[in-house]
GROMACS .gro file of C-alpha atoms in nm:
model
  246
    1UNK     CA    1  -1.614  -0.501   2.674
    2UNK     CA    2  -1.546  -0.156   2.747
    3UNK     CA    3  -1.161  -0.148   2.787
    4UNK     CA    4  -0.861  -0.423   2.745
    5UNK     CA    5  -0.518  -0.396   2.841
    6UNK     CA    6  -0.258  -0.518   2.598
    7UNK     CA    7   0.140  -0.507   2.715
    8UNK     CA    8   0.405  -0.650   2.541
    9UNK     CA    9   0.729  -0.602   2.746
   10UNK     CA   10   1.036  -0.792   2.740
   11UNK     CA   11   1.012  -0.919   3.132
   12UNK     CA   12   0.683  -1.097   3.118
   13UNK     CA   13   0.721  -1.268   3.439
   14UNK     CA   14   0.748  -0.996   3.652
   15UNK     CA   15   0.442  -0.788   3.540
   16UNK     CA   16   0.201  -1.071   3.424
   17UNK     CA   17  -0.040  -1.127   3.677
   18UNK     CA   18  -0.061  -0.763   3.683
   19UNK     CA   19  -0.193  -0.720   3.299
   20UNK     CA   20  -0.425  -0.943   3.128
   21UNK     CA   21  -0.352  -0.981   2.777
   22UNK     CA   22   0.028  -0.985   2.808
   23UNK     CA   23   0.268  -1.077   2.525
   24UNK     CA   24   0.643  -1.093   2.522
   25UNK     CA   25   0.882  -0.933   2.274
   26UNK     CA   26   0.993  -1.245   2.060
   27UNK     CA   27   1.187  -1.071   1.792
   28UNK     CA   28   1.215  -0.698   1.807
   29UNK     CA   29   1.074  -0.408   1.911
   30UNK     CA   30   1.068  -0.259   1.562
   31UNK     CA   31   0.690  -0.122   1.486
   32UNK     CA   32   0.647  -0.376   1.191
   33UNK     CA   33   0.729  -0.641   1.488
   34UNK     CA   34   0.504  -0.465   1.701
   35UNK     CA   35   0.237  -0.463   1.514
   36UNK     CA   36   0.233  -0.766   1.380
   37UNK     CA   37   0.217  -0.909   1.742
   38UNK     CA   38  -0.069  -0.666   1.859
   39UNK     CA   39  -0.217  -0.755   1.508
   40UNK     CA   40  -0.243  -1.098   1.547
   41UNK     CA   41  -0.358  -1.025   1.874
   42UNK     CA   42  -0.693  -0.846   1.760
   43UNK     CA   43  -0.738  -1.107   1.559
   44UNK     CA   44  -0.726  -1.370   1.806
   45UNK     CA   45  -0.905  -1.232   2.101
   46UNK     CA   46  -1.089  -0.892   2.041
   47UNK     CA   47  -1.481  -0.872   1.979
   48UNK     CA   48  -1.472  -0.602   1.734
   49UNK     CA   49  -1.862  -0.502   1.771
   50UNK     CA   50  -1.821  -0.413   2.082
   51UNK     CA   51  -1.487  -0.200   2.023
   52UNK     CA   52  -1.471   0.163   2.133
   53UNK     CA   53  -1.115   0.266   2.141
   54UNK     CA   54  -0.772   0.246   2.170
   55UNK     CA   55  -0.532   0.440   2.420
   56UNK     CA   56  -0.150   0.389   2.538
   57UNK     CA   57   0.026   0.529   2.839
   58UNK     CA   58   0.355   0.377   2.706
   59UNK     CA   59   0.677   0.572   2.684
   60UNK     CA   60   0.866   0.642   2.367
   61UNK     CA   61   1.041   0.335   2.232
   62UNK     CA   62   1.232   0.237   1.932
   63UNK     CA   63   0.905   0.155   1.814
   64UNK     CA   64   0.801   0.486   1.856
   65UNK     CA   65   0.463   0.290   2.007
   66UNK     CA   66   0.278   0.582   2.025
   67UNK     CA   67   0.266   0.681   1.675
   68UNK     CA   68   0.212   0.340   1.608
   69UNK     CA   69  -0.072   0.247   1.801
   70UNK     CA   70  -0.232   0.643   1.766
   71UNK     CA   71  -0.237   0.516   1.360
   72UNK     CA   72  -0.322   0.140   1.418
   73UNK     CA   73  -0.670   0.287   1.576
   74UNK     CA   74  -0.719   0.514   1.276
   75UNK     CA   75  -0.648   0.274   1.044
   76UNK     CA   76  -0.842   0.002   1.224
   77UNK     CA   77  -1.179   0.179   1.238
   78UNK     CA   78  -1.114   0.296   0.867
   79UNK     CA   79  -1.031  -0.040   0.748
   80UNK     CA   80  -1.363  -0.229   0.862
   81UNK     CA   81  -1.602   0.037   0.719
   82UNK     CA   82  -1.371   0.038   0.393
   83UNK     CA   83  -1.385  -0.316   0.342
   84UNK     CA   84  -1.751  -0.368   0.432
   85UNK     CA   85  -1.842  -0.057   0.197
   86UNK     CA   86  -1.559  -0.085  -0.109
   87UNK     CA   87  -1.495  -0.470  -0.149
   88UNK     CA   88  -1.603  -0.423  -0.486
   89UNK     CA   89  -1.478  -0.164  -0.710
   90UNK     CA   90  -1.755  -0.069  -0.884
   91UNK     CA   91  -1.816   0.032  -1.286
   92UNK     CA   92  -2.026   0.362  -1.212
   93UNK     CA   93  -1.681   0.596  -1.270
   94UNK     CA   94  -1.769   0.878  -1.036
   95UNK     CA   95  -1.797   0.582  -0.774
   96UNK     CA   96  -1.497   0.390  -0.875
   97UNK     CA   97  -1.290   0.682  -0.853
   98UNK     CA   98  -1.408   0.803  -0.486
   99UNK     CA   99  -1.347   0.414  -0.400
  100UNK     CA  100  -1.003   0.401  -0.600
  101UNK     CA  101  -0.906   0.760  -0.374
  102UNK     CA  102  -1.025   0.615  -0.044
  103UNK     CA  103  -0.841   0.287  -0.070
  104UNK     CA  104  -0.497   0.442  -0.207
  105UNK     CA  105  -0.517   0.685   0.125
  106UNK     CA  106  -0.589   0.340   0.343
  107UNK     CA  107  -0.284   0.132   0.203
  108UNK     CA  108  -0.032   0.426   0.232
  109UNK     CA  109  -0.109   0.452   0.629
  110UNK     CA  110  -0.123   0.153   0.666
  111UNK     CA  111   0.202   0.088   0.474
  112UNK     CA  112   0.322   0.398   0.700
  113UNK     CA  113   0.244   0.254   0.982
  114UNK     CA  114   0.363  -0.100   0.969
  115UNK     CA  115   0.663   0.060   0.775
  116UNK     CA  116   0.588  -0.242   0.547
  117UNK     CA  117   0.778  -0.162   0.149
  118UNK     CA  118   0.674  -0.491  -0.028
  119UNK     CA  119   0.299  -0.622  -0.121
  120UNK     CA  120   0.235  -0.969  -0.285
  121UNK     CA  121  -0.125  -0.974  -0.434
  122UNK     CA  122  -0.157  -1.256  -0.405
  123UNK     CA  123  -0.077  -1.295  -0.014
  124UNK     CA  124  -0.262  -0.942   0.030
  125UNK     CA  125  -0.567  -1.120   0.169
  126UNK     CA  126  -0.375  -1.214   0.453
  127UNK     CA  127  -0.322  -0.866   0.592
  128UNK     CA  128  -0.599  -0.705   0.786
  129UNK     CA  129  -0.616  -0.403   0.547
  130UNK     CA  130  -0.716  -0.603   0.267
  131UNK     CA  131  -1.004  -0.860   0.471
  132UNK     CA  132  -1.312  -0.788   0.676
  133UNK     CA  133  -1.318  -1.099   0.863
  134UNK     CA  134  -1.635  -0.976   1.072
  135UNK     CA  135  -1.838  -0.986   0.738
  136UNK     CA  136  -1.584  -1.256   0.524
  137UNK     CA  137  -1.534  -0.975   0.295
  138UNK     CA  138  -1.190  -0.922   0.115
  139UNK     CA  139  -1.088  -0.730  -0.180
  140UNK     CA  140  -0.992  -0.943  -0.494
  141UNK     CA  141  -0.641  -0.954  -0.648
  142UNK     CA  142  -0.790  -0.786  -1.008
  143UNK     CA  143  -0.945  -0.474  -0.752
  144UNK     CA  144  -0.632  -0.413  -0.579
  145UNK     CA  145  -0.421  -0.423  -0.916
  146UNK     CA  146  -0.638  -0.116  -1.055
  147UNK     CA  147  -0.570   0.063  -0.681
  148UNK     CA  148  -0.186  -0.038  -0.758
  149UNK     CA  149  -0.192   0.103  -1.113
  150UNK     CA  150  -0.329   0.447  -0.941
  151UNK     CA  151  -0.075   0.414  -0.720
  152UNK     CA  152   0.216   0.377  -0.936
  153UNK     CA  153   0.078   0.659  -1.152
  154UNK     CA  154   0.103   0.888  -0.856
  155UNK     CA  155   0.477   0.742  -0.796
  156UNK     CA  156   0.336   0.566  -0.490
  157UNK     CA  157   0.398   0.208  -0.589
  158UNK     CA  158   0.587   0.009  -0.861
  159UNK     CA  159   0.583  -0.341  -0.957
  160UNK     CA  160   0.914  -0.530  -0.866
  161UNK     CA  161   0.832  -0.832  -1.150
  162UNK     CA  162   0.694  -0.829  -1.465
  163UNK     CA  163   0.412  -1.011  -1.381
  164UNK     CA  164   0.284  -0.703  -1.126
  165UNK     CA  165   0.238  -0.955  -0.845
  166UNK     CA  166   0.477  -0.772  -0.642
  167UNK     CA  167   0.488  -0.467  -0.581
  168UNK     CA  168   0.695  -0.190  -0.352
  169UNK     CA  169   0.472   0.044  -0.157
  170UNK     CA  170   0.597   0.424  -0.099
  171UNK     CA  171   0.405   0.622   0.141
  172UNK     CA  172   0.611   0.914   0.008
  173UNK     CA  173   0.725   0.927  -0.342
  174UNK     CA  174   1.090   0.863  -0.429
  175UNK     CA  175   1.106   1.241  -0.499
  176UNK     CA  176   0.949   1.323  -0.131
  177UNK     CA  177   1.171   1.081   0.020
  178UNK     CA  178   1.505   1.197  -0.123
  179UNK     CA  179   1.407   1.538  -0.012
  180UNK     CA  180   1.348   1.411   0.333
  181UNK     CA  181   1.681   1.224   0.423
  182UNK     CA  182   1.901   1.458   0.225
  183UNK     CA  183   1.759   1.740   0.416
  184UNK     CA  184   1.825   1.531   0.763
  185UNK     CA  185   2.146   1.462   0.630
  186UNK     CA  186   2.250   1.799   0.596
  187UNK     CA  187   2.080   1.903   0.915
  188UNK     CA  188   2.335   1.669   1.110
  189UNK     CA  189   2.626   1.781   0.911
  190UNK     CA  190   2.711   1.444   0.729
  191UNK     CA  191   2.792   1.589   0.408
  192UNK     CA  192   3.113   1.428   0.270
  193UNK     CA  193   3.096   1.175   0.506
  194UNK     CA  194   3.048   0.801   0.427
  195UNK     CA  195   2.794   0.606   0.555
  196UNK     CA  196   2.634   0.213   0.546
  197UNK     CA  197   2.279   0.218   0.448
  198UNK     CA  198   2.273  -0.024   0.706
  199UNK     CA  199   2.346   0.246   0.951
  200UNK     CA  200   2.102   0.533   0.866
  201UNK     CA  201   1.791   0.251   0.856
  202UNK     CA  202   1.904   0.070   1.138
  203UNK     CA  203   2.137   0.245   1.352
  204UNK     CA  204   2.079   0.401   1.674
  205UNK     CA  205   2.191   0.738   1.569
  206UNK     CA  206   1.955   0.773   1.338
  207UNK     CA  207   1.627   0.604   1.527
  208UNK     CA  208   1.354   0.831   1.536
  209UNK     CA  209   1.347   0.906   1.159
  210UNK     CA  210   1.086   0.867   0.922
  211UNK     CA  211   1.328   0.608   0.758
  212UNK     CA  212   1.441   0.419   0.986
  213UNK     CA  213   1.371   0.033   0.937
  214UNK     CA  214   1.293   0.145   0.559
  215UNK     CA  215   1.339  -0.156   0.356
  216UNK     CA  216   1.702  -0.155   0.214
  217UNK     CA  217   1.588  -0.165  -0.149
  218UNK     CA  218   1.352   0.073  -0.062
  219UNK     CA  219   1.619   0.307   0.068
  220UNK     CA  220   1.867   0.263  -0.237
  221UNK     CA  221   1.593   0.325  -0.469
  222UNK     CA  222   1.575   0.673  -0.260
  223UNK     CA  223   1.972   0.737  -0.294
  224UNK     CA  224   1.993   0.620  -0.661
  225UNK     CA  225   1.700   0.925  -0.671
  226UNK     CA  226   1.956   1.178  -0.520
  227UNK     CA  227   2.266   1.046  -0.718
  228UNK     CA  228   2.037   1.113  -1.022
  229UNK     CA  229   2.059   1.491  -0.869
  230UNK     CA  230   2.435   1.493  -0.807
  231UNK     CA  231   2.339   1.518  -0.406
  232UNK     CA  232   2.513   1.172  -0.355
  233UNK     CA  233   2.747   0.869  -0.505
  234UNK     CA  234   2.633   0.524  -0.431
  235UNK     CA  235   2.871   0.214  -0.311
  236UNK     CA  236   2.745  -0.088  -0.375
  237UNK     CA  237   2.991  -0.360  -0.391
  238UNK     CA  238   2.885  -0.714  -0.334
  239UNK     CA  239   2.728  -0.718   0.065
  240UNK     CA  240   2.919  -0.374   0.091
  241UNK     CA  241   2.603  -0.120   0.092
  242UNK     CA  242   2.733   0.276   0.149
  243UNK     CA  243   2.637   0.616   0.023
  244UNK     CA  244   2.814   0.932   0.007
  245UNK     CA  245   2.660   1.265   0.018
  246UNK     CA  246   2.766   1.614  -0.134
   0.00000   0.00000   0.00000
């Protein structure tokens, strides 16, 4: 198979006999949605040895499909040679720590470019990152603890129970992420203005941003970061969720 065309639009009947492999939009067009659906997809219907490429034509969307699909081929082609290759961590430490390097780089873009915050362990198997199902490889739960651990020691990840089952993912460290929106916020000139956290993730005024669709405990975890630096008071009363900045 040397090319496929995959087109998820939200008017299937008018384009489908047109372009095989259509999907409609069921949910959202959010890039975690988006994903998902091409995801599953892949899965479902693509012969991955004889793969070659990915391209898209689309325009921007609130997706933003083209960074999403530009880093869904990246990540794909990494992911099958990581898996095949790194299943195993193994005890030889010069080895285990070029393995431990190489997976932490895979989960953060792929994190990034789901814009996926939370990881079970134990449900890890289930996304594509984590299993080779060409060769019925997958990485165990004890492997991808010790990549978590690395993670959290480079403020990339921290366990949400005290189990560690659960853990939130940053692709950019708290510190890297308060930089980020405080500097967007005073680039638009909303200092000492109140806003809803639901707003700057989810808002149209604000689409286009790293953070936007950043998981809301994500995103408070990056404002209580900036009220530790006096750049911001939080407002968190009951399902009343607003921040403002100085």
């Amino acid at each position: 198979m040397k090319g496929m065309e995959f087109g998820p639009q939200l008017d299937e009947a008018s384009v489908v006999e047109d372009l095989p492999f259509c999907k409609s939009i069921t949910e959202s067009a959010k890039a975690q949605d988006l994903f998902e659906m091409f995801d599953k997809f892949v899965i479902e219907n693509v012969n991955w040895e004889k793969y070659i490429g990915m391209c898209t034509d689309a325009a921007r969307s609130m997706g933003a499909c083209r960074r999403l699909f530009a880093a869904l081929e990246d990540i794909t082609l990494i992911y099958r040679d990581q898996c095949q290759s790194n299943c195993l961590l193994q005890p030889h430490n010069e080895t285990r720590s070029k393995q431990i390097v190489a997976w932490r780089s895979l989960i953060l873009d792929y994190f990034k470019a789901t814009k996926q915050s939370t990881l079970d362990i134990y449900e890890a198997t289930n996304l594509p990152v984590f299993n080779n199902t060409m060769i019925n490889r997958k990485l165990n739960p004890q492997a991808l603890l010790t990549i978590l651990n690395e993670l959290q020691n480079s403020g990339n990840a921290a366990p949400i129970d005290k189990q560690k089952n659960i853990w939130d993912i940053y692709w950019h460290t708290l510190d890297e992420w308060a930089n980020i929106v405080y500097n967007y916020i005073t680039n638009i000139g909303a200092t000492n203005s109140v806003l809803t956290i639901y707003e700057l993730t989810q808002g149209d005024d604000h689409q286009g941003e790293e953070f936007y669709g950043l998981d809301s405990n994500v995103f408070i975890k990056i404002l209580k970061t900036l009220e530790t630096q006096g750049k911001c008071e939080l407002m968190l009363f009951d399902d009343q969720q607003g921040v403002k900045f100085f």
